[in-house]
CSV table of C-alpha atoms in Angstrom, one decimal:
chain,number,residue,atom,x,y,z
A,1,UNK,CA,72.0,92.2,87.1
A,2,UNK,CA,71.6,90.9,90.6
A,3,UNK,CA,70.4,92.8,93.6
A,4,UNK,CA,72.6,92.5,96.6
A,5,UNK,CA,71.2,90.8,99.6
A,6,UNK,CA,73.3,92.9,102.2
A,7,UNK,CA,72.1,96.5,102.6
A,8,UNK,CA,75.0,99.0,101.7
A,9,UNK,CA,76.8,96.6,99.6
A,10,UNK,CA,77.5,97.6,96.2
A,11,UNK,CA,75.6,95.5,93.6
A,12,UNK,CA,77.3,93.1,91.6
A,13,UNK,CA,76.9,93.4,87.8
A,14,UNK,CA,77.3,89.8,86.2
A,15,UNK,CA,76.7,90.8,82.7
A,16,UNK,CA,77.2,93.9,80.4
A,17,UNK,CA,74.4,96.4,81.1
A,18,UNK,CA,74.3,100.1,80.7
A,19,UNK,CA,75.8,100.4,84.2
A,20,UNK,CA,78.6,98.1,83.5
A,21,UNK,CA,82.0,99.7,83.5
A,22,UNK,CA,84.5,98.1,81.1
A,23,UNK,CA,87.4,100.0,82.6
A,24,UNK,CA,86.9,100.1,86.3
A,25,UNK,CA,90.4,101.2,87.0
A,26,UNK,CA,89.8,104.5,85.6
A,27,UNK,CA,87.3,105.3,88.3
A,28,UNK,CA,88.5,108.1,90.7
A,29,UNK,CA,87.8,106.2,93.8
A,30,UNK,CA,90.4,103.5,92.4
A,31,UNK,CA,93.2,106.0,92.0
A,32,UNK,CA,96.6,105.5,93.7
A,33,UNK,CA,98.8,108.4,94.7
A,34,UNK,CA,102.5,108.0,94.2
A,35,UNK,CA,104.8,110.4,96.4
A,36,UNK,CA,108.6,110.8,96.9
A,37,UNK,CA,109.6,111.9,100.4
A,38,UNK,CA,112.4,112.1,102.7
A,39,UNK,CA,110.5,110.2,105.6
A,40,UNK,CA,107.8,107.7,106.0
A,41,UNK,CA,104.4,109.4,106.1
A,42,UNK,CA,102.4,109.0,109.5
A,43,UNK,CA,99.7,107.4,107.7
A,44,UNK,CA,101.8,104.5,106.1
A,45,UNK,CA,100.7,101.1,107.5
A,46,UNK,CA,103.7,99.1,106.1
A,47,UNK,CA,107.3,99.8,105.2
A,48,UNK,CA,109.4,98.0,103.0
A,49,UNK,CA,113.0,97.9,103.5
A,50,UNK,CA,115.3,96.3,100.8
A,51,UNK,CA,118.0,94.0,102.0
A,52,UNK,CA,121.0,92.7,99.7
A,53,UNK,CA,122.4,89.2,100.2
A,54,UNK,CA,125.7,90.9,100.9
A,55,UNK,CA,126.9,93.7,102.7
A,56,UNK,CA,125.4,95.4,105.7
A,57,UNK,CA,121.7,95.0,106.6
A,58,UNK,CA,120.0,98.2,106.7
A,59,UNK,CA,119.4,99.3,110.4
A,60,UNK,CA,117.2,102.3,109.5
A,61,UNK,CA,114.0,100.7,111.2
A,62,UNK,CA,114.9,97.9,113.2
A,63,UNK,CA,118.1,96.4,114.9
A,64,UNK,CA,118.2,93.0,113.0
A,65,UNK,CA,121.5,91.5,111.9
A,66,UNK,CA,122.0,89.0,108.9
A,67,UNK,CA,122.1,86.1,111.3
A,68,UNK,CA,118.6,86.7,112.7
A,69,UNK,CA,117.2,87.2,109.2
A,70,UNK,CA,118.5,84.1,108.1
A,71,UNK,CA,117.4,82.3,111.2
A,72,UNK,CA,113.8,83.5,110.2
A,73,UNK,CA,114.2,81.9,106.6
A,74,UNK,CA,115.1,85.4,104.9
A,75,UNK,CA,118.0,84.9,102.7
A,76,UNK,CA,117.4,88.3,100.9
A,77,UNK,CA,117.1,86.7,97.3
A,78,UNK,CA,115.2,88.6,94.8
A,79,UNK,CA,111.4,88.7,95.5
A,80,UNK,CA,111.9,87.1,99.1
A,81,UNK,CA,110.0,89.0,101.8
A,82,UNK,CA,109.8,88.7,105.6
A,83,UNK,CA,106.8,90.5,107.2
A,84,UNK,CA,107.6,91.6,110.6
A,85,UNK,CA,104.6,92.8,112.5
A,86,UNK,CA,105.0,95.6,115.3
A,87,UNK,CA,102.7,96.3,118.3
A,88,UNK,CA,103.3,100.0,117.6
A,89,UNK,CA,104.0,101.7,114.2
A,90,UNK,CA,103.7,100.4,110.9
A,91,UNK,CA,104.5,96.7,109.9
A,92,UNK,CA,108.0,96.1,108.5
A,93,UNK,CA,108.6,94.2,105.3
A,94,UNK,CA,112.1,93.2,104.7
A,95,UNK,CA,112.5,92.9,100.8
A,96,UNK,CA,115.3,90.7,99.2
A,97,UNK,CA,117.0,92.3,96.3
A,98,UNK,CA,119.7,89.8,95.6
A,99,UNK,CA,123.5,90.5,95.3
A,100,UNK,CA,124.3,94.3,95.2
A,101,UNK,CA,126.5,93.8,92.2
A,102,UNK,CA,123.6,92.2,90.1
A,103,UNK,CA,120.9,94.8,91.2
A,104,UNK,CA,119.3,96.5,88.3
A,105,UNK,CA,115.8,97.7,87.1
A,106,UNK,CA,114.5,94.3,86.7
A,107,UNK,CA,115.5,93.1,90.1
A,108,UNK,CA,114.1,96.1,91.9
A,109,UNK,CA,110.8,95.8,89.9
A,110,UNK,CA,110.6,92.1,91.0
A,111,UNK,CA,111.4,93.0,94.8
A,112,UNK,CA,108.9,95.8,94.8
A,113,UNK,CA,106.2,93.5,93.2
A,114,UNK,CA,106.8,90.9,96.1
A,115,UNK,CA,106.7,93.9,98.5
A,116,UNK,CA,103.3,94.8,97.2
A,117,UNK,CA,101.9,91.2,97.2
A,118,UNK,CA,103.2,90.8,101.1
A,119,UNK,CA,101.3,94.0,101.9
A,120,UNK,CA,98.2,93.1,100.3
A,121,UNK,CA,96.1,93.9,103.3
A,122,UNK,CA,97.4,97.4,103.4
A,123,UNK,CA,96.4,100.6,101.7
A,124,UNK,CA,99.2,103.0,102.2
A,125,UNK,CA,102.6,101.6,101.5
A,126,UNK,CA,106.0,103.3,101.9
A,127,UNK,CA,109.3,101.7,100.6
A,128,UNK,CA,112.5,103.0,102.0
A,129,UNK,CA,115.0,103.4,99.1
A,130,UNK,CA,118.0,105.0,101.1
A,131,UNK,CA,119.9,102.1,101.8
A,132,UNK,CA,120.6,99.2,99.4
A,133,UNK,CA,119.4,100.6,96.1
A,134,UNK,CA,121.3,104.1,96.4
A,135,UNK,CA,124.1,102.8,93.9
A,136,UNK,CA,121.4,102.8,90.8
A,137,UNK,CA,120.1,106.1,89.1
A,138,UNK,CA,117.2,107.4,91.3
A,139,UNK,CA,114.9,107.9,88.3
A,140,UNK,CA,115.2,104.1,87.2
A,141,UNK,CA,114.8,103.1,90.7
A,142,UNK,CA,111.7,105.1,91.3
A,143,UNK,CA,110.1,103.8,87.9
A,144,UNK,CA,110.8,100.1,88.6
A,145,UNK,CA,109.3,100.5,92.2
A,146,UNK,CA,106.4,102.1,90.9
A,147,UNK,CA,105.8,99.7,88.0
A,148,UNK,CA,106.5,96.7,90.2
A,149,UNK,CA,103.9,97.7,93.0
A,150,UNK,CA,101.3,98.8,90.7
A,151,UNK,CA,101.5,95.8,88.6
A,152,UNK,CA,101.4,93.3,91.5
A,153,UNK,CA,98.5,95.1,93.1
A,154,UNK,CA,96.2,95.8,90.0
A,155,UNK,CA,93.1,93.6,90.1
A,156,UNK,CA,90.1,93.9,87.6
A,157,UNK,CA,87.5,94.2,90.0
A,158,UNK,CA,84.4,94.4,87.8
A,159,UNK,CA,82.9,90.9,88.7
A,160,UNK,CA,84.8,90.0,92.0
A,161,UNK,CA,86.3,92.0,94.7
A,162,UNK,CA,88.1,90.2,97.5
A,163,UNK,CA,87.4,91.7,100.8
A,164,UNK,CA,90.9,90.3,102.1
A,165,UNK,CA,92.7,92.6,99.6
A,166,UNK,CA,92.8,96.3,100.3
A,167,UNK,CA,92.9,98.9,97.4
A,168,UNK,CA,96.1,100.5,97.1
A,169,UNK,CA,95.5,104.3,97.9
A,170,UNK,CA,99.1,105.5,98.4
A,171,UNK,CA,102.7,104.6,97.7
A,172,UNK,CA,105.5,106.6,99.1
A,173,UNK,CA,109.1,106.3,98.1
A,174,UNK,CA,111.5,107.4,100.6
A,175,UNK,CA,114.8,108.7,99.6
A,176,UNK,CA,117.7,110.4,101.2
A,177,UNK,CA,118.1,114.1,101.1
A,178,UNK,CA,120.5,114.3,98.5
A,179,UNK,CA,118.8,112.2,95.8
């Protein structure tokens, strides 16, 4: 065991001793809250908006057309992301989900994982599922999103904890009122 040179910083355990936690993800302070809501929560610092390669671009949050997104290098392929910081309000992340006709749970899971990686500096995420993914069964979409985000953001932090990566505290799935 090595003592920390910085006051207030957690002690780093480098070998198995009595205080070593073999399953650090089970600690209460590392829990993630997953909720379903009709609106983006006020404490969300980033919002993911799925965009398909075909059809209309969702306009719920920003007034962007397909030409503008493509000019930015965003083609909406599965797993592609485009981070759009804003002066006020949460950061927007456009998430590529590929063609609407090929959209399935695996594509949603991959897209959600890409969103989680793009938002690695944020603790409170929201993903707006009211647009492009509305053709799939709500339960399937919800499960795929949660799996993708949690798997992409999981880190075994027993030995190394990167300061540049925020711990995921909350994930909100935003759905329409009829789902």
